[in-house]
Coordinates of C-alpha atoms in Angstrom, one line a residue:
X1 CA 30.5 -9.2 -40.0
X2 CA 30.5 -6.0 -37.8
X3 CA 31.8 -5.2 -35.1
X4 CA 29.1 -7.1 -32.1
X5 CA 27.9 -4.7 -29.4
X6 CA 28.4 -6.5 -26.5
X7 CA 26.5 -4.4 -24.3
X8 CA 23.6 -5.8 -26.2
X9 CA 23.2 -8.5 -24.2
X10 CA 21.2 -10.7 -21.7
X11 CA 22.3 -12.9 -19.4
X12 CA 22.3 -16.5 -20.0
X13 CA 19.0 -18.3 -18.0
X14 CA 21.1 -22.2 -16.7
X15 CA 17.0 -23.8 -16.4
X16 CA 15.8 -22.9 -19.8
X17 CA 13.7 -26.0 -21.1
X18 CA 11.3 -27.5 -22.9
X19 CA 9.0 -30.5 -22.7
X20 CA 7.7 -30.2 -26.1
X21 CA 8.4 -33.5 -28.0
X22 CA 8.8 -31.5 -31.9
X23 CA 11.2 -28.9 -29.9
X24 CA 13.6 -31.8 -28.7
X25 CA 13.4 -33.4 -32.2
X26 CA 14.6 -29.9 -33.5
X27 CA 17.3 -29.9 -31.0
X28 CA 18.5 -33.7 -31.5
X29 CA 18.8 -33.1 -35.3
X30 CA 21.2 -30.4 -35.0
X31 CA 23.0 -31.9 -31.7
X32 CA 23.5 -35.4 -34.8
X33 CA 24.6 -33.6 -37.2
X34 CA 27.0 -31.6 -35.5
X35 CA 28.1 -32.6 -32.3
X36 CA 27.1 -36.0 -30.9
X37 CA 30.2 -37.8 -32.2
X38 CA 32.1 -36.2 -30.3
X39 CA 30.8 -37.5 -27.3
X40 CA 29.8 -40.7 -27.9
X41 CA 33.0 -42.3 -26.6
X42 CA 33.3 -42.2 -23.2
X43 CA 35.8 -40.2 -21.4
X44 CA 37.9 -40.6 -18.1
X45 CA 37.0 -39.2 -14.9
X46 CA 33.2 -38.9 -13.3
X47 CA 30.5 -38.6 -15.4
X48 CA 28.4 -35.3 -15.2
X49 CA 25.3 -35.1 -13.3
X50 CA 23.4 -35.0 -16.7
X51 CA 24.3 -35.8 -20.3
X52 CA 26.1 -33.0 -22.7
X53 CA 23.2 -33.7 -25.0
X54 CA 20.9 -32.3 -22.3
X55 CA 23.0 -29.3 -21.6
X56 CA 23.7 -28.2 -25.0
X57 CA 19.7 -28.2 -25.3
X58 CA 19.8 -25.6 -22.0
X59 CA 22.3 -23.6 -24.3
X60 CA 20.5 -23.6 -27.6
X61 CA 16.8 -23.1 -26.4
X62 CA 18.0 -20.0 -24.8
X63 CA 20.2 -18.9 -27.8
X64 CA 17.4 -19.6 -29.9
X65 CA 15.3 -17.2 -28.1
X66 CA 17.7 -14.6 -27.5
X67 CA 18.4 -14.2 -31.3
X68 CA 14.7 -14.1 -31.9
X69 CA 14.4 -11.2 -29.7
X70 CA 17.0 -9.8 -31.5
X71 CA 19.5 -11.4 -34.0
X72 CA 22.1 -8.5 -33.1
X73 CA 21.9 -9.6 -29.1
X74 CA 24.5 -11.6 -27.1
X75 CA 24.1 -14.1 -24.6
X76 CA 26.0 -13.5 -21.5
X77 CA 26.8 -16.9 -20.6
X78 CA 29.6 -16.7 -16.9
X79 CA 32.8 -18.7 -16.6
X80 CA 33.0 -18.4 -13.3
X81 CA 32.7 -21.5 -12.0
X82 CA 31.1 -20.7 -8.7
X83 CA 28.2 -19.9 -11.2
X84 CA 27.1 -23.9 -11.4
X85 CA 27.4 -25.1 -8.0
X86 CA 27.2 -28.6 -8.1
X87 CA 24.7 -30.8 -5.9
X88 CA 22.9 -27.4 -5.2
X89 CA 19.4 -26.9 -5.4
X90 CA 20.0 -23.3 -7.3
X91 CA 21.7 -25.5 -10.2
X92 CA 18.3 -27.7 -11.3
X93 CA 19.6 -30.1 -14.5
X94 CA 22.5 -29.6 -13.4
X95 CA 24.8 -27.6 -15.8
X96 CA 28.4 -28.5 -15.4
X97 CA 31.4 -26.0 -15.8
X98 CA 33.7 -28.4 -17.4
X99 CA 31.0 -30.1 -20.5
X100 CA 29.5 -26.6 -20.6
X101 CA 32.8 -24.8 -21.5
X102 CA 33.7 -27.8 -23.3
X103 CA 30.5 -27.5 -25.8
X104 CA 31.1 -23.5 -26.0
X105 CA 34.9 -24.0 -27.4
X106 CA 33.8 -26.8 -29.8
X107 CA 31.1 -25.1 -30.9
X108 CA 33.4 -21.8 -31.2
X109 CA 35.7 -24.1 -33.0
X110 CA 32.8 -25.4 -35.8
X111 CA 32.0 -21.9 -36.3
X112 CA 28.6 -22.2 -35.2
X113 CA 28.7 -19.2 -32.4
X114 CA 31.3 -16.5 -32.0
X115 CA 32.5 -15.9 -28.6
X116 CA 33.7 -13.1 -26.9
X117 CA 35.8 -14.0 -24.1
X118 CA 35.1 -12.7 -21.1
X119 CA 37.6 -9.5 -19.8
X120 CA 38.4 -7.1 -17.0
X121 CA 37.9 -3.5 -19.3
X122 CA 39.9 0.1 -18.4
X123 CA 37.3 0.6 -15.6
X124 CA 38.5 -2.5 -13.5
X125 CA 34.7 -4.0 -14.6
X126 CA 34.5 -7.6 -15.3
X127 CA 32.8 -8.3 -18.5
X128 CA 31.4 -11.6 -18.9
X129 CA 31.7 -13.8 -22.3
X130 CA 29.5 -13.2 -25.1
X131 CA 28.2 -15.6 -27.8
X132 CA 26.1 -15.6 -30.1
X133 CA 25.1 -17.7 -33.1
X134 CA 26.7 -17.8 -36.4
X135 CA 25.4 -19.0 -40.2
X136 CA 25.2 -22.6 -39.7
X137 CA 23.0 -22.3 -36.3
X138 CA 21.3 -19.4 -37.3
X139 CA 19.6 -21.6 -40.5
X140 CA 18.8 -24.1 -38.0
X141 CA 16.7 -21.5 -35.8
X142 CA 15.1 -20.0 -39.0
X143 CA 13.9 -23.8 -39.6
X144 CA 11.9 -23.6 -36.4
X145 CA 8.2 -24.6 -36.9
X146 CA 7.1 -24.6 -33.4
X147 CA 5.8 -21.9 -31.2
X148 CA 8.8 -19.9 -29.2
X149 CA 6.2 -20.3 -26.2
X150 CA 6.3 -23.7 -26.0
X151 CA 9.6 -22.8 -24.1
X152 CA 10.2 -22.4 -20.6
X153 CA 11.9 -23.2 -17.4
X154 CA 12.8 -26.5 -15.7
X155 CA 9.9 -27.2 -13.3
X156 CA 12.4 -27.9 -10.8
X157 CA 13.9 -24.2 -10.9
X158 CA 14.0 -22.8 -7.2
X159 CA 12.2 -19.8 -6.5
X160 CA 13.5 -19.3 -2.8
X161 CA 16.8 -17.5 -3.2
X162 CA 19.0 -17.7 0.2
X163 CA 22.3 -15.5 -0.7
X164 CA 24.9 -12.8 1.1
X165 CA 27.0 -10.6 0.0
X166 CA 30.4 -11.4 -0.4
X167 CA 33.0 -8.7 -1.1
X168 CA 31.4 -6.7 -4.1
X169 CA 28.8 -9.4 -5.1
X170 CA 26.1 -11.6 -3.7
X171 CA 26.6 -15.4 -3.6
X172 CA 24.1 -18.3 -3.3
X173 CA 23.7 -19.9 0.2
X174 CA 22.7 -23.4 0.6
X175 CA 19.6 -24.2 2.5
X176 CA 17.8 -27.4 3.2
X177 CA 14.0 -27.8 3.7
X178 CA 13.3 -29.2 7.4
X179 CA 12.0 -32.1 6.1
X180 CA 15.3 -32.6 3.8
X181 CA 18.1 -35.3 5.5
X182 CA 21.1 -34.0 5.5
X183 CA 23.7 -34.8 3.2
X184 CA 27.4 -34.9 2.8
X185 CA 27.9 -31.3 2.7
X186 CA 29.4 -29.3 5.4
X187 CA 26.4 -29.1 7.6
X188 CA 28.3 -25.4 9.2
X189 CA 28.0 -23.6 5.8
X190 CA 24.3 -25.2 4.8
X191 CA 21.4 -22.9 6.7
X192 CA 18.1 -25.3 7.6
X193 CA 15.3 -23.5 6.3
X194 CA 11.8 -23.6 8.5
X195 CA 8.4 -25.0 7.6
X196 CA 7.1 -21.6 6.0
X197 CA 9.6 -22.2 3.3
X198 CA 8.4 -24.6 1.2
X199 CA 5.1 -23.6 1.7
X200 CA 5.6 -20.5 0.3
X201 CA 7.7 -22.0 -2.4
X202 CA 4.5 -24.4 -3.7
X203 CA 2.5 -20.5 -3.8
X204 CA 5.1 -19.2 -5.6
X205 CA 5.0 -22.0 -8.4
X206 CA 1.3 -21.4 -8.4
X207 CA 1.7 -17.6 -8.9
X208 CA 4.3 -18.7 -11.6
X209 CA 2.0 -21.4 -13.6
X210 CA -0.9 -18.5 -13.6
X211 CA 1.5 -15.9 -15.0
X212 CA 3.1 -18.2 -17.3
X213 CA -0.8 -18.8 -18.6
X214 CA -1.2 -14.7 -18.9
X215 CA -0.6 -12.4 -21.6
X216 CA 1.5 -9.5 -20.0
X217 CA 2.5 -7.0 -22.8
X218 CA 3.0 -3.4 -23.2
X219 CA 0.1 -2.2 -25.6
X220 CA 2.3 0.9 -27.0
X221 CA 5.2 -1.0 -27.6
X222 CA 5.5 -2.0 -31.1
X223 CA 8.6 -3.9 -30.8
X224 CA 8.9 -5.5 -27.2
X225 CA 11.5 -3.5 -26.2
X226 CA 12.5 0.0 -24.7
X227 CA 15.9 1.9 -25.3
X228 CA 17.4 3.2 -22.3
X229 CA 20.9 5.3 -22.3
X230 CA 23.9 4.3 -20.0
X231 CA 27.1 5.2 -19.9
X232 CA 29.4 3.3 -21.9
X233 CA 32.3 1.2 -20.4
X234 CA 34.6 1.3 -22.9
X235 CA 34.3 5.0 -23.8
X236 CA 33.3 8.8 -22.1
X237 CA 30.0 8.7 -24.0
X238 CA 26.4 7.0 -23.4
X239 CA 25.7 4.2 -25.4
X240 CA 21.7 2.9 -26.2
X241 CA 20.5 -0.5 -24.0
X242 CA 17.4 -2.5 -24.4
X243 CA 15.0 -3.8 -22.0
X244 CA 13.4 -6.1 -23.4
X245 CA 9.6 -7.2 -23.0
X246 CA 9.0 -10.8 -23.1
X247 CA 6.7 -13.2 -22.6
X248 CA 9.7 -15.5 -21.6
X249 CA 10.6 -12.9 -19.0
X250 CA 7.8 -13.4 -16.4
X251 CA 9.1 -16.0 -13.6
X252 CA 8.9 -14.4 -10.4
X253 CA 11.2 -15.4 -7.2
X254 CA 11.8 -14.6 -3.4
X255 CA 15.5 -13.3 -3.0
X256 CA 16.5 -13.2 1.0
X257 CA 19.6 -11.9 1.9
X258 CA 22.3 -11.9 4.5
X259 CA 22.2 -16.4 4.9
X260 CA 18.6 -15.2 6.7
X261 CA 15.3 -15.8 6.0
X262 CA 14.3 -13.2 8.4
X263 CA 15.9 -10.3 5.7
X264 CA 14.8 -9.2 2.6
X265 CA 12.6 -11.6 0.8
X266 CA 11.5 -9.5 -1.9
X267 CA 9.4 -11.0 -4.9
X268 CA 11.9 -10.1 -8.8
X269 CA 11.6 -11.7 -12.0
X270 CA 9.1 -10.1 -14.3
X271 CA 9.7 -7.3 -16.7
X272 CA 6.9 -5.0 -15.4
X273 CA 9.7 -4.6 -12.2
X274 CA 12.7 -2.7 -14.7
X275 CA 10.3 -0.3 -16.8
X276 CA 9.3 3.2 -15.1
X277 CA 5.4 3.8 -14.3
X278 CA 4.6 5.2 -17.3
X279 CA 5.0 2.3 -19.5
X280 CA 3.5 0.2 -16.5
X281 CA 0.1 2.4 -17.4
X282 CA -0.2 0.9 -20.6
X283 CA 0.5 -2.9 -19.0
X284 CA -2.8 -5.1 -20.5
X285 CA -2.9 -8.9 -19.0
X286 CA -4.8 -11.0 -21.1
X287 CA -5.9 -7.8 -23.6
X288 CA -8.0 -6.3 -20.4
X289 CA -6.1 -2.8 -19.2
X290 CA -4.4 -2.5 -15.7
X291 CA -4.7 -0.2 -12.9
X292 CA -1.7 -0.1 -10.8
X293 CA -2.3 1.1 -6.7
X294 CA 0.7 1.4 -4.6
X295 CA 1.7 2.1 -0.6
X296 CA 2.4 5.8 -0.4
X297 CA 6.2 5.9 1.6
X298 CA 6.0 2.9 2.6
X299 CA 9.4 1.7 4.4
X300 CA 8.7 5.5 6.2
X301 CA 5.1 4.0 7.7
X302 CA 6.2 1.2 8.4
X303 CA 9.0 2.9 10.7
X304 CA 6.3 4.9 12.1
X305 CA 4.2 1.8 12.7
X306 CA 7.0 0.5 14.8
X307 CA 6.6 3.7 17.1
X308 CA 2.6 2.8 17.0
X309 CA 1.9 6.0 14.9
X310 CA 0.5 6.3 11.4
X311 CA 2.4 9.4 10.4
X312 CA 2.1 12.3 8.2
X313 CA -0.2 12.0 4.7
X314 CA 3.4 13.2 2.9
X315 CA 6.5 12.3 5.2
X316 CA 8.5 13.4 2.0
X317 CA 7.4 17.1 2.3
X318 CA 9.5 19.8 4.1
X319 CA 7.4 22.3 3.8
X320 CA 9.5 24.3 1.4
X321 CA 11.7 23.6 -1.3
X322 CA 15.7 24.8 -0.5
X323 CA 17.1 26.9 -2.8
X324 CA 19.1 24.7 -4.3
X325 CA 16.1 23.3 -6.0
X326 CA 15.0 26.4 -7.8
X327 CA 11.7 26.1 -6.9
X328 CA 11.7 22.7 -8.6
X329 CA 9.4 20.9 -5.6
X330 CA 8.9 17.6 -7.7
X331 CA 12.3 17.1 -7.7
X332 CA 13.0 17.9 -4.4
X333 CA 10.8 15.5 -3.0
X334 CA 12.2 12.9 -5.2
X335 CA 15.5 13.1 -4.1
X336 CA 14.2 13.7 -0.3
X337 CA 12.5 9.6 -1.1
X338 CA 15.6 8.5 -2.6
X339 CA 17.9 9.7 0.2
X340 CA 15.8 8.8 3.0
X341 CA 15.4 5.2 1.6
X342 CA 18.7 4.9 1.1
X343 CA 20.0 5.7 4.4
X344 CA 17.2 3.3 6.1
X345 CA 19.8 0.5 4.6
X346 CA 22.9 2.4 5.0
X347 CA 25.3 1.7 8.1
X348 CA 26.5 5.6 8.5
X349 CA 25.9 8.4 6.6
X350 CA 28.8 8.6 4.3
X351 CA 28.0 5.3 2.8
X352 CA 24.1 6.6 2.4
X353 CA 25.3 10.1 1.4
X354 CA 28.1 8.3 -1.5
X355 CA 25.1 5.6 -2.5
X356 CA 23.1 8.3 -2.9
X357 CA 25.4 10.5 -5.0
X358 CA 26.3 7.8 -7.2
X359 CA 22.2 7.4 -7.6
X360 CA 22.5 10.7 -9.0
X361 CA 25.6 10.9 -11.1
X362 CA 24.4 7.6 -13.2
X363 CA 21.0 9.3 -14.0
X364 CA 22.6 12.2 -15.1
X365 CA 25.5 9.9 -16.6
X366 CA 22.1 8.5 -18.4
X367 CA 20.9 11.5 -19.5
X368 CA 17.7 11.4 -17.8
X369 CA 18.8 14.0 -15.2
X370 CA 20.7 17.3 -15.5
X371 CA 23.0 19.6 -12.9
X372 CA 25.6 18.8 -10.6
X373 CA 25.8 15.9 -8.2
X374 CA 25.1 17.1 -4.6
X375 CA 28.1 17.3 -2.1
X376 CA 27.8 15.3 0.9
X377 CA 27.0 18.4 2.6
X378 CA 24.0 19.0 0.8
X379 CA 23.3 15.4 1.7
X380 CA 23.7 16.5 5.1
X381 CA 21.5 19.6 4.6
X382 CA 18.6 17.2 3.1
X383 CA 18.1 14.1 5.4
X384 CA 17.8 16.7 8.0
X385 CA 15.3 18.8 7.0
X386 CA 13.6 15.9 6.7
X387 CA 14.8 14.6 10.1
X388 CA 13.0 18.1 11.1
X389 CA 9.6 17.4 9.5
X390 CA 10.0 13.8 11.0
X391 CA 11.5 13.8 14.2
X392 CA 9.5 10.4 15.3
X393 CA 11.3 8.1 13.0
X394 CA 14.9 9.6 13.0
X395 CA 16.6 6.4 14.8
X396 CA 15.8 4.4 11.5
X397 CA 18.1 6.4 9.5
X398 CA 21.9 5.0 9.2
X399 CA 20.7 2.1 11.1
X400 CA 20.7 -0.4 8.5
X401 CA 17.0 -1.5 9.0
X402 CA 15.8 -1.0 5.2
X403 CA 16.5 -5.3 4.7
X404 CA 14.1 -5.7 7.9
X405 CA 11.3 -3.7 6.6
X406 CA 11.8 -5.2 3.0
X407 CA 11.2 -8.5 4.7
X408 CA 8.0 -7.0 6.1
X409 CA 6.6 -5.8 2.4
X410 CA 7.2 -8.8 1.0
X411 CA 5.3 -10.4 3.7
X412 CA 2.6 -8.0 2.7
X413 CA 2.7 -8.6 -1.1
X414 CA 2.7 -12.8 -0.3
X415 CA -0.6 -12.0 1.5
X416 CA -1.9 -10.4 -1.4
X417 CA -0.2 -12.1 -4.1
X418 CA -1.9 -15.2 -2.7
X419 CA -5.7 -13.9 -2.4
X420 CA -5.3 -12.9 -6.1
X421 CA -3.9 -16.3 -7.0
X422 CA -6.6 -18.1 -5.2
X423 CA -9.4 -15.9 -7.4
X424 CA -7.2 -17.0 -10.5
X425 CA -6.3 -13.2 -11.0
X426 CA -3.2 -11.9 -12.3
X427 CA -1.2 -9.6 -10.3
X428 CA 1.7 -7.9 -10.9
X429 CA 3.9 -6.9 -8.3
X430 CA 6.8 -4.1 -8.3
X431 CA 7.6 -4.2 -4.1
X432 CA 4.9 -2.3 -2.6
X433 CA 2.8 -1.3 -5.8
X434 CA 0.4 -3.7 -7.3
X435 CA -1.0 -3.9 -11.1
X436 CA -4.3 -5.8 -12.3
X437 CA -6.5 -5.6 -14.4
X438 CA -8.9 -2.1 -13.7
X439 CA -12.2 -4.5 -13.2
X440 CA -10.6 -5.5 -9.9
X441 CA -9.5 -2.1 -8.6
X442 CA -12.1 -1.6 -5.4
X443 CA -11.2 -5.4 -4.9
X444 CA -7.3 -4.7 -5.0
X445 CA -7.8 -1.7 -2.6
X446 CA -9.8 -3.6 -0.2
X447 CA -6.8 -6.5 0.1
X448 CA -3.6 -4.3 0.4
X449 CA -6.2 -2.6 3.2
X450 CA -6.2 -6.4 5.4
X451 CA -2.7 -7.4 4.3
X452 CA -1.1 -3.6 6.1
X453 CA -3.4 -3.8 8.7
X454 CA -2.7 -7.7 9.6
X455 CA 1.5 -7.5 9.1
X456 CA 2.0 -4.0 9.9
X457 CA -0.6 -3.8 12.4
X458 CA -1.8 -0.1 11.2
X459 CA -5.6 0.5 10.0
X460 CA -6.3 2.8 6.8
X461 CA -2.7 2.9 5.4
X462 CA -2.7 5.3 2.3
X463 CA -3.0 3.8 -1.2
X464 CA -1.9 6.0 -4.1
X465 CA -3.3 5.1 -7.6
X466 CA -1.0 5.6 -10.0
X467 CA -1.7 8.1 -13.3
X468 CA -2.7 6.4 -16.2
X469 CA -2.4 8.7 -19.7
X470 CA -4.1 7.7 -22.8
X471 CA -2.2 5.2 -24.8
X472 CA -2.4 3.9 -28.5
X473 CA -2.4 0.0 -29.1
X474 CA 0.0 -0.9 -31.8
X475 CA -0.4 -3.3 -34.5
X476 CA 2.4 -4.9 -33.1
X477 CA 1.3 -5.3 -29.4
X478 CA -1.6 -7.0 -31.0
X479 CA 0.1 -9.7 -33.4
X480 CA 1.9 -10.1 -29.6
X481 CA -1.8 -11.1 -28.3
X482 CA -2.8 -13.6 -31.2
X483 CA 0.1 -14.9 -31.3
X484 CA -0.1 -15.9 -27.4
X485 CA -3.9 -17.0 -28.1
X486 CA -2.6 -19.4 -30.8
X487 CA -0.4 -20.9 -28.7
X488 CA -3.2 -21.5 -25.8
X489 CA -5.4 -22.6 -28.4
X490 CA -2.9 -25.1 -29.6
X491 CA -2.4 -27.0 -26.3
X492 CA -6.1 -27.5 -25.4

């Protein structure tokens, strides 16, 4: 076998599932032939929260699909065991670190996946194990009669993520739903949610049902995938990455930050959010093309709105372009947005002038930009020229207020997510741009119109519509489409 590009990965999804009666049959004749003696003595200590049986199905469904996106891809499956936190509403089965790890060695051991253990590489980055399947497993997936769609998610899966960050990384905070009694856990480390929680969770699993009964693709796509270029970890040069485009990569949740309800709250999950605006133009839902409107600037008015002014129609435009730009305006105002937004979330500006700078040495790292990266001087130079064209708004900059007004866009996009979900309308959101399909444009308009003005209090906010170019279908995209039509036809 050659050598396995780890970077072609994905990382492993712990409430992949299926309630599909031939898919469990599948999985129980390959969990008898190979595995269930081993476990059907018992064993001392507690017995896990669920059966190994159940979570080597978790494992295989979503091995399964990650080699049918792509027999060459890993799955990145975490040892940390801080990963599975037991009696925790983010952990819905639950998996358990030790049978988990257990059925990872033995099947390591059987040679029915390879492993890649997990490592700390030259750059101090920690590189989480790999697997992936080998000969036996792989005839066993090339058996599979059903319909890859019949797999999902858990139905139990929470969708309202509390976390803070925690030296370099975010961790999950427990919550508790008011109406929740409180258990043995330490009631000081566990936040109590209020009564909006839980009713936004039961619209988010409505938003989720109606996307997971849409067909999302990207029509130019012949393979549902993208290259991108990154720098590789393990050498000086850039190395090729996939983002994939999946129909099993659509579940949408709320991620708040900092323990609070009160910051962030952002809606992430679906593919459309990690592809650029271009490919987003050629988006169809359910075969019908999209038209995608977004909130010109809008953390920018929404600072303004807090001074009860509407501000400027471009608040990223100096006016001129400094030299150092060559008379390149486009980028110019680019980096003017970039730095701007940064330092809304930054606490001073050397650690919004080094974000940004690292911003633009991976892009040019990624080969997608060119030139030097800009000394914090420069930095200096460019937040206030823009300072200069807006004066009004200059408090908000190194203040770390960014999390507050993402709290009030996703506020915004719940209002409007929920309107469409109400008409039975798929909507895509990417923050504070919005995609449907085209017959619903004026509509769309009208409702990101009454969601600015009734959460940001400010009347005739300004909507951009984004560029659409003229796109081919591919023969694959549409295979994609009847293949998804099969499966609805199928259930019903």
């Amino acid at each position: 076998m050659t050598k396995r590009d780890w970077r072609n990965s994905r990382p492993f999804n712990i409430h992949r599932w299926s309630y599909d009666s031939d898919i469990d049959a599948w999985i129980d004749d390959f969990w008898h032939q190979h595995l269930s003696k081993l476990y059907n003595q018992p064993k001392p200590g507690p017995r896990p929260k669920s059966s190994p049986r159940d979570q080597f199905k978790v494992l295989m469904l979503d091995l399964y699909l990650c080699w049918r996106d792509d027999p060459e891809q890993c799955l990145g499956v975490s040892h940390d065991k801080g990963r599975y936190p037991a009696k925790s509403r983010y952990n819905a089965l639950p998996l358990t670190p030790p049978v988990l790890f257990e059925l990872i060695r033995v099947m390591s051991k059987r040679k029915l996946i390879k492993v890649l253990e997990g490592h700390i590489n030259d750059q101090s980055q920690r590189i989480t194990t790999r697997v992936w399947p080998l000969a036996p497993l792989i005839e066993h997936f090339e058996s599979a009669d059903f319909n890859h769609l019949q797999i999902g998610e858990l139905e139990s899966r929470e969708t309202i993520i509390l976390r803070k960050k925690v030296g370099g990384r975010q961790e999950l905070v427990p919550y508790r739903d008011p109406e929740e009694a409180q258990g043995n856990e330490d009631s000081e480390n566990v936040v109590t949610a209020d009564w909006k929680i839980p009713l936004m969770r039961k619209r988010l699993e409505t938003y989720n049902n109606l996307l997971r009964e849409s067909f999302i693709d990207v029509a130019c796509l012949e393979e549902p995938y993208i290259r991108t270029r990154a720098k590789d970890q393990d050498s000086r040069g850039p190395k090729t990455l996939y983002q994939r485009i999946s129909q099993h990569n659509k579940s949408v949740r709320r991620m708040f930050n900092r323990a609070s309800f009160e910051d962030g709250g952002r809606f992430y999950g679906g593919f459309w959010q990690r592809i650029g605006s271009d490919l987003r133009s050629t988006i169809r839902i359910d075969d019908q093309p999209t038209v995608e409107l977004d909130y010109s600037a809008h953390h920018i008015r929404v600072a303004y709105a807090k001074q009860a002014l509407l501000g400027p129609e471009d608040p990223y435009d100096l006016g001129k372009v400094l030299p150092e730009y060559e008379g390149n305006a486009a980028l110019q105002r680019k980096d003017v947005k970039s730095l701007t937004l940064i330092c809304m979330n930054a606490t001073s500006p050397r650690n919004g002038f080094s974000a940004f700078r690292g911003q633009v040495q991976a892009a040019i790292e990624a080969g997608v930009r060119t030139g030097k990266v800009p000394t914090h001087k420069f930095c200096e130079k460019l937040l206030n020229a823009f300072i200069e064209r807006n004066p009004e708004i200059e408090a908000y900059m190194n203040s770390d207020k960014g999390i507050k007004f993402m709290n009030t866009d996703s506020r915004v996009s719940d209002k409007i997510i929920d309107h469409f979900v109400q008409q039975d309308i798929p909507i895509l959101c990417v923050h504070d741009s919005y995609i449907v399909p085209d017959q619903y444009e004026d509509k769309l308009r009208e409702q990101m119109t009454e969601a600015f003005k009734a959460i940001i209090k400010v009347s005739n906010p300004h909507i951009e519509k984004e560029e659409h170019k003229p796109y081919t279908i591919t023969e694959g995209y549409r295979r994609r489409w009847e293949e998804f039509q099969q499966w609805k036809e199928n259930r019903s």
